[in-house]
Amino acid sequence: DRLRQLAFLNKGIRLSLTDLRQEEEDKRNVSFLFEGGVREYVEYLNKNATVVHPDVIYSEGYEKLTHIQVEVACQYNTGYQPSIYTFCNNINTGDGGTHLEGFNLALNRVINKYARANNFLKEKDENLSTDDCKEGLTAVISVKHPDPQYEGQTKTKLGNSEVRKIVSDIFGTQLERFLMENPDQAKAIIEKVMIASQARIAAKKARESTRRKSALEISSLP
């Protein structure tokens, strides 16, 4: 699995492993090559899911001043839990970090902007939350950094502050372009996010109503 993951994270590079412990020759060699890189990784992760839109949203970019390379791929499915995987220099940053923060900022900003510009959100409506925007989202965020700094005891959280803006700018620009160029898929995405928002607001109102009812019952006790 780790070899397959590394092949996904390094598109166009063939990775092969020979296990000399295997007696049968046809079981000794394993080889992976993915020309689509993280785009194919998202397709692989979503292979047993029902997707909301057919195309994986893919963005990549290189920041010349810092020599930071960014690749992001994402696709919504009909599930409720987000599956977001982040990497720096092929290392799994399980606790996220500034590359995930940049992704979240761009996702929230672009989806709210598109929803308002296309009248999915009315003027009086509150903004969609980041959690709304991530519901059912499968994403892979991979950065290559010449001098990564990690935080926490397990060193699984990226701490470089400059990465936040770079990921936000690269992913945000290309997500916005995808939504503009693919209105049918954009509509399906926004509708998915809107349903998540409506469910969140309804659940919040139900909780508040229950609390008010409980408070009234307590106050009416003799």
mmCIF file with all atom_site columns, C-alpha atoms in Angstrom, residues 72-188:
data_model
loop_
_atom_site.group_PDB
_atom_site.id
_atom_site.type_symbol
_atom_site.label_atom_id
_atom_site.label_alt_id
_atom_site.label_comp_id
_atom_site.label_asym_id
_atom_site.label_entity_id
_atom_site.label_seq_id
_atom_site.pdbx_PDB_ins_code
_atom_site.Cartn_x
_atom_site.Cartn_y
_atom_site.Cartn_z
_atom_site.occupancy
_atom_site.B_iso_or_equiv
_atom_site.pdbx_formal_charge
_atom_site.auth_seq_id
_atom_site.auth_comp_id
_atom_site.auth_asym_id
_atom_site.auth_atom_id
_atom_site.pdbx_PDB_model_num
ATOM 1   C CA . VAL A 1 72  ? -4.362  19.172 -4.998  1.00 0.00 ? 72  VAL A CA 1
ATOM 2   C CA . ALA A 1 73  ? -7.072  16.814 -6.237  1.00 0.00 ? 73  ALA A CA 1
ATOM 3   C CA . CYS A 1 74  ? -10.604 16.503 -4.885  1.00 0.00 ? 74  CYS A CA 1
ATOM 4   C CA . GLN A 1 75  ? -14.025 15.074 -5.713  1.00 0.00 ? 75  GLN A CA 1
ATOM 5   C CA . TYR A 1 76  ? -17.313 14.968 -3.817  1.00 0.00 ? 76  TYR A CA 1
ATOM 6   C CA . ASN A 1 77  ? -19.243 11.786 -3.116  1.00 0.00 ? 77  ASN A CA 1
ATOM 7   C CA . THR A 1 78  ? -22.704 11.288 -1.634  1.00 0.00 ? 78  THR A CA 1
ATOM 8   C CA . GLY A 1 79  ? -21.327 10.403 1.820   1.00 0.00 ? 79  GLY A CA 1
ATOM 9   C CA . TYR A 1 80  ? -21.250 12.663 4.859   1.00 0.00 ? 80  TYR A CA 1
ATOM 10  C CA . GLN A 1 81  ? -17.675 12.331 6.113   1.00 0.00 ? 81  GLN A CA 1
ATOM 11  C CA . PRO A 1 82  ? -14.744 14.132 4.478   1.00 0.00 ? 82  PRO A CA 1
ATOM 12  C CA . SER A 1 83  ? -11.670 12.067 3.595   1.00 0.00 ? 83  SER A CA 1
ATOM 13  C CA . ILE A 1 84  ? -8.787  14.520 3.289   1.00 0.00 ? 84  ILE A CA 1
ATOM 14  C CA . TYR A 1 85  ? -5.191  13.299 3.095   1.00 0.00 ? 85  TYR A CA 1
ATOM 15  C CA . THR A 1 86  ? -2.240  15.676 3.350   1.00 0.00 ? 86  THR A CA 1
ATOM 16  C CA . PHE A 1 87  ? 1.417   15.086 2.497   1.00 0.00 ? 87  PHE A CA 1
ATOM 17  C CA . CYS A 1 88  ? 4.676   17.024 2.551   1.00 0.00 ? 88  CYS A CA 1
ATOM 18  C CA . ASN A 1 89  ? 7.630   15.573 0.637   1.00 0.00 ? 89  ASN A CA 1
ATOM 19  C CA . ASN A 1 90  ? 5.716   12.253 0.422   1.00 0.00 ? 90  ASN A CA 1
ATOM 20  C CA . ILE A 1 91  ? 5.368   12.120 4.241   1.00 0.00 ? 91  ILE A CA 1
ATOM 21  C CA . ASN A 1 92  ? 1.828   11.676 5.522   1.00 0.00 ? 92  ASN A CA 1
ATOM 22  C CA . THR A 1 93  ? 1.029   14.732 7.680   1.00 0.00 ? 93  THR A CA 1
ATOM 23  C CA . GLY A 1 94  ? -1.814  13.101 9.580   1.00 0.00 ? 94  GLY A CA 1
ATOM 24  C CA . ASP A 1 95  ? -2.370  16.146 11.804  1.00 0.00 ? 95  ASP A CA 1
ATOM 25  C CA . GLY A 1 96  ? -2.653  18.520 8.844   1.00 0.00 ? 96  GLY A CA 1
ATOM 26  C CA . GLY A 1 97  ? -0.938  21.874 9.100   1.00 0.00 ? 97  GLY A CA 1
ATOM 27  C CA . THR A 1 98  ? -0.602  24.991 6.994   1.00 0.00 ? 98  THR A CA 1
ATOM 28  C CA . HIS A 1 99  ? -1.208  23.208 3.652   1.00 0.00 ? 99  HIS A CA 1
ATOM 29  C CA . LEU A 1 100 ? -4.575  21.967 4.967   1.00 0.00 ? 100 LEU A CA 1
ATOM 30  C CA . GLU A 1 101 ? -5.370  25.436 6.341   1.00 0.00 ? 101 GLU A CA 1
ATOM 31  C CA . GLY A 1 102 ? -4.690  26.967 2.905   1.00 0.00 ? 102 GLY A CA 1
ATOM 32  C CA . PHE A 1 103 ? -6.920  24.371 1.270   1.00 0.00 ? 103 PHE A CA 1
ATOM 33  C CA . ASN A 1 104 ? -9.759  25.053 3.745   1.00 0.00 ? 104 ASN A CA 1
ATOM 34  C CA . LEU A 1 105 ? -9.495  28.826 3.251   1.00 0.00 ? 105 LEU A CA 1
ATOM 35  C CA . ALA A 1 106 ? -9.682  28.538 -0.542  1.00 0.00 ? 106 ALA A CA 1
ATOM 36  C CA . LEU A 1 107 ? -12.507 25.977 -0.489  1.00 0.00 ? 107 LEU A CA 1
ATOM 37  C CA . ASN A 1 108 ? -14.667 28.139 1.787   1.00 0.00 ? 108 ASN A CA 1
ATOM 38  C CA . ARG A 1 109 ? -13.902 31.379 -0.058  1.00 0.00 ? 109 ARG A CA 1
ATOM 39  C CA . VAL A 1 110 ? -14.488 30.082 -3.600  1.00 0.00 ? 110 VAL A CA 1
ATOM 40  C CA . ILE A 1 111 ? -17.635 28.048 -2.875  1.00 0.00 ? 111 ILE A CA 1
ATOM 41  C CA . ASN A 1 112 ? -19.290 30.927 -0.986  1.00 0.00 ? 112 ASN A CA 1
ATOM 42  C CA . LYS A 1 113 ? -18.358 33.367 -3.749  1.00 0.00 ? 113 LYS A CA 1
ATOM 43  C CA . TYR A 1 114 ? -19.781 31.074 -6.452  1.00 0.00 ? 114 TYR A CA 1
ATOM 44  C CA . ALA A 1 115 ? -22.939 30.331 -4.432  1.00 0.00 ? 115 ALA A CA 1
ATOM 45  C CA . ARG A 1 116 ? -23.663 34.051 -3.972  1.00 0.00 ? 116 ARG A CA 1
ATOM 46  C CA . ALA A 1 117 ? -22.802 35.042 -7.543  1.00 0.00 ? 117 ALA A CA 1
ATOM 47  C CA . ASN A 1 118 ? -25.188 32.387 -8.897  1.00 0.00 ? 118 ASN A CA 1
ATOM 48  C CA . ASN A 1 119 ? -28.045 33.008 -6.417  1.00 0.00 ? 119 ASN A CA 1
ATOM 49  C CA . PHE A 1 120 ? -27.763 29.742 -4.545  1.00 0.00 ? 120 PHE A CA 1
ATOM 50  C CA . LEU A 1 121 ? -27.267 31.937 -1.479  1.00 0.00 ? 121 LEU A CA 1
ATOM 51  C CA . LYS A 1 122 ? -29.518 34.963 -1.042  1.00 0.00 ? 122 LYS A CA 1
ATOM 52  C CA . GLU A 1 123 ? -28.334 38.208 0.527   1.00 0.00 ? 123 GLU A CA 1
ATOM 53  C CA . LYS A 1 124 ? -29.938 37.393 3.897   1.00 0.00 ? 124 LYS A CA 1
ATOM 54  C CA . ASP A 1 125 ? -28.481 33.864 4.014   1.00 0.00 ? 125 ASP A CA 1
ATOM 55  C CA . GLU A 1 126 ? -25.474 33.186 6.219   1.00 0.00 ? 126 GLU A CA 1
ATOM 56  C CA . ASN A 1 127 ? -22.257 31.932 4.655   1.00 0.00 ? 127 ASN A CA 1
ATOM 57  C CA . LEU A 1 128 ? -21.692 28.229 4.127   1.00 0.00 ? 128 LEU A CA 1
ATOM 58  C CA . SER A 1 129 ? -19.272 26.890 6.750   1.00 0.00 ? 129 SER A CA 1
ATOM 59  C CA . THR A 1 130 ? -16.026 25.084 5.978   1.00 0.00 ? 130 THR A CA 1
ATOM 60  C CA . ASP A 1 131 ? -17.559 21.887 7.391   1.00 0.00 ? 131 ASP A CA 1
ATOM 61  C CA . ASP A 1 132 ? -20.491 22.291 4.975   1.00 0.00 ? 132 ASP A CA 1
ATOM 62  C CA . CYS A 1 133 ? -18.028 22.656 2.111   1.00 0.00 ? 133 CYS A CA 1
ATOM 63  C CA . LYS A 1 134 ? -16.086 19.536 3.146   1.00 0.00 ? 134 LYS A CA 1
ATOM 64  C CA . GLU A 1 135 ? -19.013 17.138 3.672   1.00 0.00 ? 135 GLU A CA 1
ATOM 65  C CA . GLY A 1 136 ? -18.509 14.098 1.427   1.00 0.00 ? 136 GLY A CA 1
ATOM 66  C CA . LEU A 1 137 ? -15.283 15.507 -0.012  1.00 0.00 ? 137 LEU A CA 1
ATOM 67  C CA . THR A 1 138 ? -12.372 13.222 -0.865  1.00 0.00 ? 138 THR A CA 1
ATOM 68  C CA . ALA A 1 139 ? -9.150  15.213 -1.294  1.00 0.00 ? 139 ALA A CA 1
ATOM 69  C CA . VAL A 1 140 ? -5.402  14.720 -1.541  1.00 0.00 ? 140 VAL A CA 1
ATOM 70  C CA . ILE A 1 141 ? -3.108  17.682 -0.822  1.00 0.00 ? 141 ILE A CA 1
ATOM 71  C CA . SER A 1 142 ? 0.576   17.180 -1.602  1.00 0.00 ? 142 SER A CA 1
ATOM 72  C CA . VAL A 1 143 ? 3.325   19.784 -1.249  1.00 0.00 ? 143 VAL A CA 1
ATOM 73  C CA . LYS A 1 144 ? 7.031   19.513 -1.958  1.00 0.00 ? 144 LYS A CA 1
ATOM 74  C CA . HIS A 1 145 ? 9.054   21.870 0.246   1.00 0.00 ? 145 HIS A CA 1
ATOM 75  C CA . PRO A 1 146 ? 12.849  22.430 0.313   1.00 0.00 ? 146 PRO A CA 1
ATOM 76  C CA . ASP A 1 147 ? 12.858  23.118 4.073   1.00 0.00 ? 147 ASP A CA 1
ATOM 77  C CA . PRO A 1 148 ? 9.779   21.698 5.829   1.00 0.00 ? 148 PRO A CA 1
ATOM 78  C CA . GLN A 1 149 ? 9.179   22.464 9.508   1.00 0.00 ? 149 GLN A CA 1
ATOM 79  C CA . TYR A 1 150 ? 6.998   20.065 11.495  1.00 0.00 ? 150 TYR A CA 1
ATOM 80  C CA . GLU A 1 151 ? 5.103   20.650 14.728  1.00 0.00 ? 151 GLU A CA 1
ATOM 81  C CA . GLY A 1 152 ? 3.928   18.416 17.549  1.00 0.00 ? 152 GLY A CA 1
ATOM 82  C CA . GLN A 1 153 ? 5.512   15.440 19.274  1.00 0.00 ? 153 GLN A CA 1
ATOM 83  C CA . THR A 1 154 ? 4.835   13.089 16.369  1.00 0.00 ? 154 THR A CA 1
ATOM 84  C CA . LYS A 1 155 ? 6.067   15.596 13.740  1.00 0.00 ? 155 LYS A CA 1
ATOM 85  C CA . THR A 1 156 ? 2.963   14.976 11.611  1.00 0.00 ? 156 THR A CA 1
ATOM 86  C CA . LYS A 1 157 ? 1.793   18.601 11.327  1.00 0.00 ? 157 LYS A CA 1
ATOM 87  C CA . LEU A 1 158 ? 3.323   20.999 8.787   1.00 0.00 ? 158 LEU A CA 1
ATOM 88  C CA . GLY A 1 159 ? 4.209   24.346 10.344  1.00 0.00 ? 159 GLY A CA 1
ATOM 89  C CA . ASN A 1 160 ? 5.632   26.511 7.510   1.00 0.00 ? 160 ASN A CA 1
ATOM 90  C CA . SER A 1 161 ? 3.466   29.658 7.486   1.00 0.00 ? 161 SER A CA 1
ATOM 91  C CA . GLU A 1 162 ? 4.229   30.573 3.842   1.00 0.00 ? 162 GLU A CA 1
ATOM 92  C CA . VAL A 1 163 ? 2.593   27.341 2.649   1.00 0.00 ? 163 VAL A CA 1
ATOM 93  C CA . ARG A 1 164 ? -0.868  28.521 3.752   1.00 0.00 ? 164 ARG A CA 1
ATOM 94  C CA . LYS A 1 165 ? -1.103  31.367 1.218   1.00 0.00 ? 165 LYS A CA 1
ATOM 95  C CA . ILE A 1 166 ? 0.615   29.457 -1.593  1.00 0.00 ? 166 ILE A CA 1
ATOM 96  C CA . VAL A 1 167 ? -1.804  26.503 -1.364  1.00 0.00 ? 167 VAL A CA 1
ATOM 97  C CA . SER A 1 168 ? -4.773  28.858 -0.946  1.00 0.00 ? 168 SER A CA 1
ATOM 98  C CA . ASP A 1 169 ? -3.822  30.894 -4.040  1.00 0.00 ? 169 ASP A CA 1
ATOM 99  C CA . ILE A 1 170 ? -3.018  27.935 -6.316  1.00 0.00 ? 170 ILE A CA 1
ATOM 100 C CA . PHE A 1 171 ? -5.977  25.760 -5.336  1.00 0.00 ? 171 PHE A CA 1
ATOM 101 C CA . GLY A 1 172 ? -8.414  28.684 -5.055  1.00 0.00 ? 172 GLY A CA 1
ATOM 102 C CA . THR A 1 173 ? -7.649  30.007 -8.553  1.00 0.00 ? 173 THR A CA 1
ATOM 103 C CA . GLN A 1 174 ? -8.017  26.621 -10.215 1.00 0.00 ? 174 GLN A CA 1
ATOM 104 C CA . LEU A 1 175 ? -11.107 25.582 -8.220  1.00 0.00 ? 175 LEU A CA 1
ATOM 105 C CA . GLU A 1 176 ? -12.788 28.837 -9.275  1.00 0.00 ? 176 GLU A CA 1
ATOM 106 C CA . ARG A 1 177 ? -11.902 28.124 -12.924 1.00 0.00 ? 177 ARG A CA 1
ATOM 107 C CA . PHE A 1 178 ? -13.297 24.579 -12.670 1.00 0.00 ? 178 PHE A CA 1
ATOM 108 C CA . LEU A 1 179 ? -16.633 25.835 -11.309 1.00 0.00 ? 179 LEU A CA 1
ATOM 109 C CA . MET A 1 180 ? -16.892 28.512 -14.022 1.00 0.00 ? 180 MET A CA 1
ATOM 110 C CA . GLU A 1 181 ? -16.026 26.101 -16.849 1.00 0.00 ? 181 GLU A CA 1
ATOM 111 C CA . ASN A 1 182 ? -18.236 23.234 -15.625 1.00 0.00 ? 182 ASN A CA 1
ATOM 112 C CA . PRO A 1 183 ? -21.591 24.750 -14.589 1.00 0.00 ? 183 PRO A CA 1
ATOM 113 C CA . ASP A 1 184 ? -23.449 21.413 -14.386 1.00 0.00 ? 184 ASP A CA 1
ATOM 114 C CA . GLN A 1 185 ? -20.831 19.904 -12.083 1.00 0.00 ? 185 GLN A CA 1
ATOM 115 C CA . ALA A 1 186 ? -20.630 23.167 -10.114 1.00 0.00 ? 186 ALA A CA 1
ATOM 116 C CA . LYS A 1 187 ? -24.421 23.062 -9.594  1.00 0.00 ? 187 LYS A CA 1
ATOM 117 C CA . ALA A 1 188 ? -24.211 19.486 -8.263  1.00 0.00 ? 188 ALA A CA 1
#
